[in-house]
């Protein structure tokens, strides 16, 4: 700090004197701290797809349908909604609701007159508990990235539609995935995220044959996330 | 007077029409008809079937609301179908499953056209499918028929052989449309 002093004969001179303890200085302010206030929770709405690569229920599942000419489904589409709340620096707990849908497959009867092709489709709705182990890292004043491992398990109701007639059964499912989300905002933020993982669900039994179907395979979804 | 371009267009059109008629286009695609899906029930048994020996009854198959025909051990049952089909079948298929060590034999018997040379047709045309046992699941079994043109299906007969019974979910007939083919 510059102190202005005066001496005799009207002459002026400047001398440097140390600032008193505790006084403010004119040095440039420190860079603002990066925001890290998104430590409340997350809401996520996602759409995705799962490749159905494994039919683990043995013959009494999709194999039965393949026997009568109805091809196995290869992909399930997914819509899910999830809420998570932070319990610690790297632990979040939450719940998720989802809906899986496989397109209706039909057998390969040629040009039927009154022999309607057989059709089959699976619809599943589920609720599951979610454990998220990961970090939230602020990479810019208003940008945060969440990254971690997501584990989930739960159950629900499944509907197997056969020749237009639905039949209800129970299901359980579990999944593990890697989750990366970019959020933009300070007090609250919105962003987009990507999730890649593996899920397994078993639904049934259905009908007189006690059929059960496994929906197992890798999945990918893209989600819109709101954080606070 | 007919101009040359108009003549060419006329010839081109006739050629295209002739090509369609010769190839049959999509008219000759095989068609599939249900001989019986066993959804019509008369009491405890599928409608129209008669058990000459043994027993038959209606039974759920894939769904509780969907039905097939249970054919008990040592059963012979028949269904008359002479008035149902106009085309000559080229293939018959059955969706069925049998208990272990049971075997199902399905025979489709036809009525052929009268012999042209005045001879006697001793053997009616027929086709047989054998469904082996030990199949826990439904499967589709099929056999091709080389029946003379004009032959119509007349009777279906199912028999269970060996130990145990079988369930039939449906019987389908495929044929080629006889218009242009």
Coordinates of C-alpha atoms in Angstrom, one line a residue:
Chain A
X1 CA 0.0 0.0 0.0
X2 CA 1.2 3.4 -0.8
X3 CA 1.1 6.0 2.0
X4 CA 1.2 9.6 1.3
X5 CA 3.4 11.6 3.8
X6 CA 4.4 15.3 4.1
X7 CA 7.6 17.0 5.5
X8 CA 8.6 20.6 5.9
X9 CA 9.3 23.2 3.2
X10 CA 6.2 22.0 1.3
X11 CA 8.2 19.3 -0.3
X12 CA 6.4 16.1 -0.7
X13 CA 7.9 12.7 -0.9
X14 CA 6.5 9.2 -1.1
X15 CA 7.6 6.4 1.0
X16 CA 6.6 2.9 1.2
X17 CA 5.2 1.8 4.5
X18 CA 4.0 -1.7 5.4
X19 CA 0.3 -2.0 5.7
X20 CA -1.2 -2.4 9.1
X21 CA -2.1 -6.0 10.1
X22 CA -5.5 -7.1 8.8
X23 CA -5.8 -4.3 6.2
X24 CA -7.1 -5.1 2.8
X25 CA -4.8 -5.1 -0.1
X26 CA -5.2 -4.0 -3.7
X27 CA -3.8 -7.3 -5.1
X28 CA -5.9 -9.0 -7.7
X29 CA -8.7 -11.1 -6.2
X30 CA -8.2 -14.8 -6.2
X31 CA -9.9 -16.9 -8.9
X32 CA -13.4 -17.8 -7.9
X33 CA -13.8 -21.3 -6.5
X34 CA -15.4 -23.8 -8.8
X35 CA -19.0 -24.4 -7.9
X36 CA -19.6 -27.7 -6.1
X37 CA -23.1 -27.2 -4.8
X38 CA -24.8 -29.9 -6.8
X39 CA -24.7 -32.2 -3.8
X40 CA -28.4 -32.8 -3.3
X41 CA -29.7 -35.3 -5.8
X42 CA -30.4 -36.2 -9.4
X43 CA -33.5 -36.9 -11.4
X44 CA -33.0 -38.7 -14.7
X45 CA -35.3 -39.5 -17.6
X46 CA -33.8 -41.9 -20.1
X47 CA -34.4 -43.8 -23.3
X48 CA -32.3 -46.7 -24.4
X49 CA -32.1 -50.1 -25.9
X50 CA -30.9 -53.5 -24.7
X51 CA -29.5 -56.2 -26.9
X52 CA -31.1 -59.6 -26.0
X53 CA -28.2 -61.8 -26.5
X54 CA -28.7 -64.5 -23.9
X55 CA -31.7 -66.8 -23.4
X56 CA -30.8 -68.3 -20.2
X57 CA -34.1 -69.8 -19.2
X58 CA -33.5 -73.0 -21.1
X59 CA -36.0 -74.5 -23.5
X60 CA -39.1 -73.2 -21.7
X61 CA -38.7 -69.7 -23.0
X62 CA -37.8 -68.3 -26.3
X63 CA -36.8 -71.7 -27.5
X64 CA -40.4 -72.8 -27.3
X65 CA -41.4 -69.9 -29.5
X66 CA -38.6 -70.6 -32.0
X67 CA -39.8 -74.2 -32.2
X68 CA -43.1 -73.1 -33.6
X69 CA -41.6 -70.6 -36.0
X70 CA -41.7 -67.3 -34.0
X71 CA -38.2 -65.7 -34.0
X72 CA -36.6 -64.6 -30.7
X73 CA -36.6 -60.9 -30.0
X74 CA -33.2 -59.3 -30.4
X75 CA -33.7 -55.9 -28.9
X76 CA -35.8 -54.4 -26.1
X77 CA -36.5 -50.7 -26.0
X78 CA -36.5 -49.0 -22.6
X79 CA -37.9 -45.9 -21.0
X80 CA -36.9 -45.2 -17.4
X81 CA -37.1 -42.6 -14.7
X82 CA -34.8 -42.4 -11.7
X83 CA -34.2 -40.3 -8.6
X84 CA -31.0 -40.4 -6.5
X85 CA -30.0 -38.6 -3.4
X86 CA -26.5 -38.1 -2.1
X87 CA -25.6 -39.8 1.1
X88 CA -21.9 -39.1 1.1
X89 CA -19.1 -37.9 -1.1
X90 CA -19.3 -40.9 -3.3
X91 CA -22.5 -42.7 -2.4
X92 CA -25.9 -42.1 -3.8
X93 CA -29.1 -44.1 -3.1
X94 CA -32.3 -43.9 -5.1
X95 CA -35.1 -45.7 -6.9
X96 CA -35.9 -46.2 -10.6
X97 CA -39.0 -47.1 -12.5
X98 CA -38.8 -48.4 -16.1
X99 CA -40.6 -50.0 -18.9
X100 CA -39.1 -52.5 -21.4
X101 CA -40.7 -53.3 -24.7
X102 CA -39.9 -55.8 -27.3
X103 CA -41.5 -55.5 -30.8
X104 CA -44.0 -58.1 -31.7
X105 CA -42.5 -61.0 -33.6
X106 CA -44.6 -63.3 -35.8
X107 CA -44.1 -66.6 -37.4
X108 CA -43.3 -67.1 -41.1
X109 CA -46.5 -68.5 -42.4
X110 CA -46.8 -67.7 -46.1
X111 CA -49.7 -65.7 -47.3
X112 CA -52.2 -66.9 -44.8
X113 CA -55.9 -66.9 -45.7
X114 CA -57.3 -67.7 -42.3
X115 CA -54.2 -69.1 -40.6
X116 CA -53.3 -66.0 -38.7
X117 CA -49.6 -65.8 -38.0
X118 CA -48.7 -66.3 -34.4
X119 CA -47.4 -63.3 -32.6
X120 CA -45.4 -62.8 -29.4
X121 CA -44.4 -59.7 -27.5
X122 CA -43.1 -58.9 -24.1
X123 CA -43.8 -55.8 -22.0
X124 CA -42.2 -55.4 -18.6
X125 CA -42.6 -52.7 -16.0
X126 CA -40.3 -52.6 -13.0
X127 CA -39.2 -50.7 -9.8
X128 CA -35.7 -51.1 -8.5
X129 CA -33.4 -49.8 -5.9
X130 CA -30.3 -48.0 -7.1
X131 CA -26.9 -47.7 -5.5
X132 CA -24.6 -45.2 -7.2
X133 CA -20.9 -45.2 -6.3
X134 CA -19.1 -42.4 -8.0
X135 CA -17.9 -38.8 -7.8
X136 CA -19.2 -35.4 -8.9
X137 CA -16.3 -33.4 -10.2
X138 CA -16.6 -29.7 -11.1
X139 CA -14.7 -29.1 -14.3
X140 CA -15.7 -25.5 -14.9
X141 CA -17.5 -22.7 -12.9
X142 CA -20.9 -24.0 -14.1
X143 CA -20.1 -27.5 -15.3
X144 CA -20.1 -30.7 -13.3
X145 CA -19.5 -34.2 -14.4
X146 CA -20.9 -37.2 -12.5
X147 CA -19.2 -40.5 -13.1
X148 CA -19.5 -43.8 -11.4
X149 CA -20.8 -47.3 -11.1
X150 CA -24.5 -47.9 -10.8
X151 CA -25.9 -51.1 -9.4
X152 CA -29.6 -51.8 -9.3
X153 CA -32.0 -54.5 -8.5
X154 CA -35.8 -54.9 -8.2
X155 CA -38.9 -56.5 -9.6
X156 CA -42.1 -55.8 -11.3
X157 CA -44.8 -57.1 -13.6
X158 CA -44.4 -58.5 -17.1
X159 CA -46.9 -59.1 -19.8
X160 CA -46.5 -61.7 -22.5
X161 CA -48.8 -61.1 -25.4
X162 CA -49.4 -64.3 -27.4
X163 CA -51.7 -64.1 -30.4
X164 CA -53.2 -60.9 -29.0
X165 CA -53.9 -62.3 -25.6
X166 CA -51.9 -60.9 -22.7
X167 CA -50.8 -63.0 -19.7
X168 CA -49.3 -61.5 -16.6
X169 CA -46.3 -62.7 -14.7
X170 CA -43.8 -61.5 -12.2
X171 CA -40.3 -60.4 -12.9
X172 CA -37.0 -59.7 -11.2
X173 CA -34.1 -57.8 -12.6
X174 CA -30.6 -56.7 -11.8
X175 CA -28.1 -54.5 -13.6
X176 CA -24.7 -53.0 -13.4
X177 CA -23.6 -50.1 -15.5
X178 CA -21.1 -47.3 -15.9
X179 CA -22.7 -43.9 -15.8
X180 CA -21.3 -40.5 -17.0
X181 CA -23.4 -37.3 -16.9
X182 CA -22.5 -33.8 -17.7
X183 CA -24.4 -31.1 -15.9
X184 CA -24.5 -27.4 -16.6
X185 CA -25.5 -24.9 -13.9
X186 CA -24.6 -23.8 -10.4
X187 CA -27.4 -24.0 -7.9
X188 CA -29.3 -26.4 -10.0
X189 CA -28.2 -27.9 -13.3
X190 CA -29.5 -29.8 -16.3
X191 CA -27.5 -32.0 -18.5
X192 CA -27.2 -35.2 -20.5
X193 CA -25.7 -38.5 -19.6
X194 CA -24.8 -41.9 -21.1
X195 CA -25.1 -45.2 -19.4
X196 CA -23.6 -48.5 -20.6
X197 CA -24.0 -51.8 -18.8
X198 CA -25.5 -55.2 -18.6
X199 CA -28.9 -56.2 -17.3
X200 CA -30.6 -59.5 -16.6
X201 CA -34.3 -59.9 -16.1
X202 CA -36.4 -63.1 -15.8
X203 CA -40.1 -62.9 -16.2
X204 CA -42.9 -65.4 -15.9
X205 CA -44.1 -68.1 -15.6
X206 CA -46.8 -67.6 -18.2
X207 CA -49.6 -69.7 -19.4
X208 CA -50.3 -73.4 -19.3
X209 CA -46.7 -74.2 -20.3
X210 CA -45.2 -72.2 -17.5
X211 CA -42.9 -70.4 -19.9
X212 CA -40.5 -67.9 -18.6
X213 CA -38.4 -65.5 -20.6
X214 CA -34.9 -64.1 -19.9
X215 CA -34.1 -60.6 -21.1
X216 CA -30.3 -60.5 -20.7
X217 CA -27.7 -58.5 -22.5
X218 CA -25.8 -55.3 -22.8
X219 CA -27.7 -52.0 -22.8
X220 CA -27.1 -48.4 -23.6
X221 CA -29.3 -45.5 -22.7
X222 CA -29.2 -41.7 -23.0
X223 CA -30.7 -39.6 -20.3
X224 CA -31.7 -36.1 -19.5
X225 CA -30.6 -35.3 -15.9
X226 CA -31.6 -32.6 -13.5
X227 CA -29.3 -32.1 -10.5
X228 CA -29.4 -29.8 -7.5
Chain B
X1 CA -53.9 -45.7 -89.6
X2 CA -52.0 -46.9 -86.6
X3 CA -48.7 -45.1 -86.0
X4 CA -45.5 -47.0 -85.4
X5 CA -45.0 -45.7 -81.8
X6 CA -48.6 -46.7 -80.9
X7 CA -47.9 -50.2 -82.2
X8 CA -44.8 -50.5 -80.2
X9 CA -46.6 -49.4 -77.0
X10 CA -49.4 -51.9 -77.7
X11 CA -46.9 -54.7 -78.2
X12 CA -45.0 -53.7 -75.1
X13 CA -48.2 -53.8 -73.1
X14 CA -49.2 -57.2 -74.5
X15 CA -45.7 -58.5 -73.6
X16 CA -46.0 -57.3 -70.1
X17 CA -49.4 -58.7 -69.6
X18 CA -48.3 -62.1 -71.1
X19 CA -45.3 -62.1 -68.7
X20 CA -47.6 -61.7 -65.7
X21 CA -49.9 -64.5 -66.9
X22 CA -47.0 -66.9 -67.6
X23 CA -45.2 -66.3 -64.4
X24 CA -48.3 -66.2 -62.3
X25 CA -46.9 -63.2 -60.5
X26 CA -48.0 -63.3 -56.9
X27 CA -51.1 -65.3 -57.6
X28 CA -49.3 -68.6 -57.3
X29 CA -47.9 -67.9 -53.8
X30 CA -48.8 -70.7 -51.5
X31 CA -51.6 -70.0 -49.1
X32 CA -52.1 -71.5 -45.7
X33 CA -55.4 -72.4 -44.2
X34 CA -56.2 -73.7 -40.7
X35 CA -57.5 -77.2 -40.8
X36 CA -58.3 -77.0 -37.1
X37 CA -56.9 -74.8 -34.3
X38 CA -59.1 -76.6 -31.7
X39 CA -60.5 -73.3 -30.4
X40 CA -64.1 -74.4 -31.0
X41 CA -65.1 -76.7 -28.2
X42 CA -68.2 -78.9 -27.9
X43 CA -68.3 -79.8 -24.2
X44 CA -64.9 -81.0 -23.2
X45 CA -63.7 -82.0 -26.6
X46 CA -62.9 -80.1 -29.8
X47 CA -65.9 -79.8 -32.2
X48 CA -66.2 -82.2 -35.0
X49 CA -63.8 -84.8 -33.8
X50 CA -64.8 -88.4 -33.1
X51 CA -62.8 -90.8 -30.9
X52 CA -63.1 -94.2 -32.4
X53 CA -60.9 -95.6 -29.6
X54 CA -59.4 -94.0 -26.5
X55 CA -60.2 -90.4 -25.5
X56 CA -59.8 -86.8 -26.6
X57 CA -60.4 -83.6 -24.8
X58 CA -59.8 -79.9 -25.1
X59 CA -56.7 -78.6 -23.2
X60 CA -54.9 -75.3 -22.7
X61 CA -51.7 -74.9 -24.6
X62 CA -49.7 -71.7 -24.6
X63 CA -52.2 -69.5 -22.7
X64 CA -55.0 -70.6 -20.4
X65 CA -57.4 -69.1 -22.9
X66 CA -55.9 -70.9 -25.9
X67 CA -56.7 -74.5 -26.6
X68 CA -55.4 -77.6 -28.3
X69 CA -56.6 -81.3 -28.3
X70 CA -55.3 -83.8 -25.9
X71 CA -55.1 -87.2 -27.5
X72 CA -54.9 -89.9 -24.8
X73 CA -52.9 -93.1 -25.0
X74 CA -54.2 -95.7 -27.5
X75 CA -56.5 -93.2 -29.2
X76 CA -57.7 -93.0 -32.8
X77 CA -59.8 -90.0 -33.6
X78 CA -61.0 -88.6 -36.9
X79 CA -62.4 -85.3 -38.3
X80 CA -64.2 -85.0 -41.6
X81 CA -63.1 -82.0 -43.7
X82 CA -64.4 -82.8 -47.1
X83 CA -66.5 -79.6 -47.4
X84 CA -63.9 -77.1 -46.1
X85 CA -61.2 -76.9 -48.8
X86 CA -61.2 -76.0 -52.4
X87 CA -57.5 -76.3 -53.2
X88 CA -55.3 -79.3 -53.5
X89 CA -53.0 -79.2 -50.5
X90 CA -49.3 -79.4 -51.1
X91 CA -48.2 -79.5 -47.5
X92 CA -49.7 -80.4 -44.1
X93 CA -48.2 -79.2 -40.8
X94 CA -49.0 -80.0 -37.2
X95 CA -47.9 -78.2 -34.0
X96 CA -47.8 -80.8 -31.3
X97 CA -45.9 -82.2 -28.4
X98 CA -46.0 -85.7 -26.9
X99 CA -45.2 -87.2 -23.6
X100 CA -42.0 -89.3 -23.3
X101 CA -42.3 -92.6 -25.2
X102 CA -45.5 -91.5 -26.9
X103 CA -45.8 -91.1 -30.6
X104 CA -48.5 -89.3 -32.6
X105 CA -49.4 -90.2 -36.2
X106 CA -51.5 -87.8 -38.2
X107 CA -52.8 -88.9 -41.5
X108 CA -54.5 -86.7 -44.0
X109 CA -56.7 -88.7 -46.5
X110 CA -57.9 -87.2 -49.7
X111 CA -60.4 -87.9 -52.4
X112 CA -58.9 -87.8 -55.8
X113 CA -60.6 -87.0 -59.1
X114 CA -62.1 -90.1 -60.9
X115 CA -59.5 -92.0 -63.0
X116 CA -59.6 -90.8 -66.6
X117 CA -59.0 -94.3 -68.1
X118 CA -62.0 -95.8 -66.3
X119 CA -59.7 -97.7 -63.9
X120 CA -60.3 -98.2 -60.2
X121 CA -58.6 -96.0 -57.8
X122 CA -57.7 -98.5 -55.1
X123 CA -55.7 -96.3 -52.7
X124 CA -56.9 -92.9 -51.7
X125 CA -54.1 -90.3 -51.6
X126 CA -52.8 -89.7 -48.1
X127 CA -50.0 -88.1 -46.2
X128 CA -48.7 -89.1 -42.8
X129 CA -46.8 -87.2 -40.1
X130 CA -45.2 -89.0 -37.2
X131 CA -44.5 -87.0 -34.1
X132 CA -41.9 -88.7 -31.9
X133 CA -42.2 -88.5 -28.2
X134 CA -39.9 -87.1 -25.5
X135 CA -40.6 -83.6 -26.7
X136 CA -41.5 -81.4 -23.8
X137 CA -42.2 -78.5 -26.1
X138 CA -44.4 -77.8 -29.0
X139 CA -42.8 -78.2 -32.3
X140 CA -44.0 -77.9 -35.9
X141 CA -43.9 -81.1 -37.9
X142 CA -44.7 -81.0 -41.6
X143 CA -44.8 -83.2 -44.7
X144 CA -45.1 -82.3 -48.4
X145 CA -47.9 -83.9 -50.4
X146 CA -47.6 -84.9 -54.0
X147 CA -51.3 -85.3 -54.6
X148 CA -52.8 -85.2 -58.1
X149 CA -54.3 -81.9 -59.1
X150 CA -58.0 -81.9 -58.1
X151 CA -57.5 -84.0 -55.0
X152 CA -59.3 -82.6 -52.0
X153 CA -58.7 -83.4 -48.3
X154 CA -61.4 -85.6 -47.0
X155 CA -60.5 -86.9 -43.6
X156 CA -58.0 -86.3 -40.8
X157 CA -57.0 -89.1 -38.5
X158 CA -54.8 -89.0 -35.5
X159 CA -53.5 -91.9 -33.6
X160 CA -51.3 -92.2 -30.5
X161 CA -48.8 -95.0 -30.4
X162 CA -46.7 -96.2 -27.6
X163 CA -47.0 -95.1 -24.0
X164 CA -48.6 -91.7 -23.1
X165 CA -50.5 -89.1 -24.9
X166 CA -50.0 -86.0 -27.1
X167 CA -51.3 -82.5 -27.4
X168 CA -52.0 -80.9 -30.8
X169 CA -52.2 -77.1 -31.0
X170 CA -53.2 -76.8 -34.6
X171 CA -53.1 -78.4 -38.0
X172 CA -52.4 -76.3 -41.1
X173 CA -52.7 -76.9 -44.8
X174 CA -50.7 -75.2 -47.4
X175 CA -51.8 -75.1 -51.0
X176 CA -51.2 -73.3 -54.3
X177 CA -54.0 -71.2 -55.5
X178 CA -55.4 -73.0 -58.5
X179 CA -56.2 -69.8 -60.4
X180 CA -53.6 -69.6 -63.2
X181 CA -51.4 -72.2 -61.5

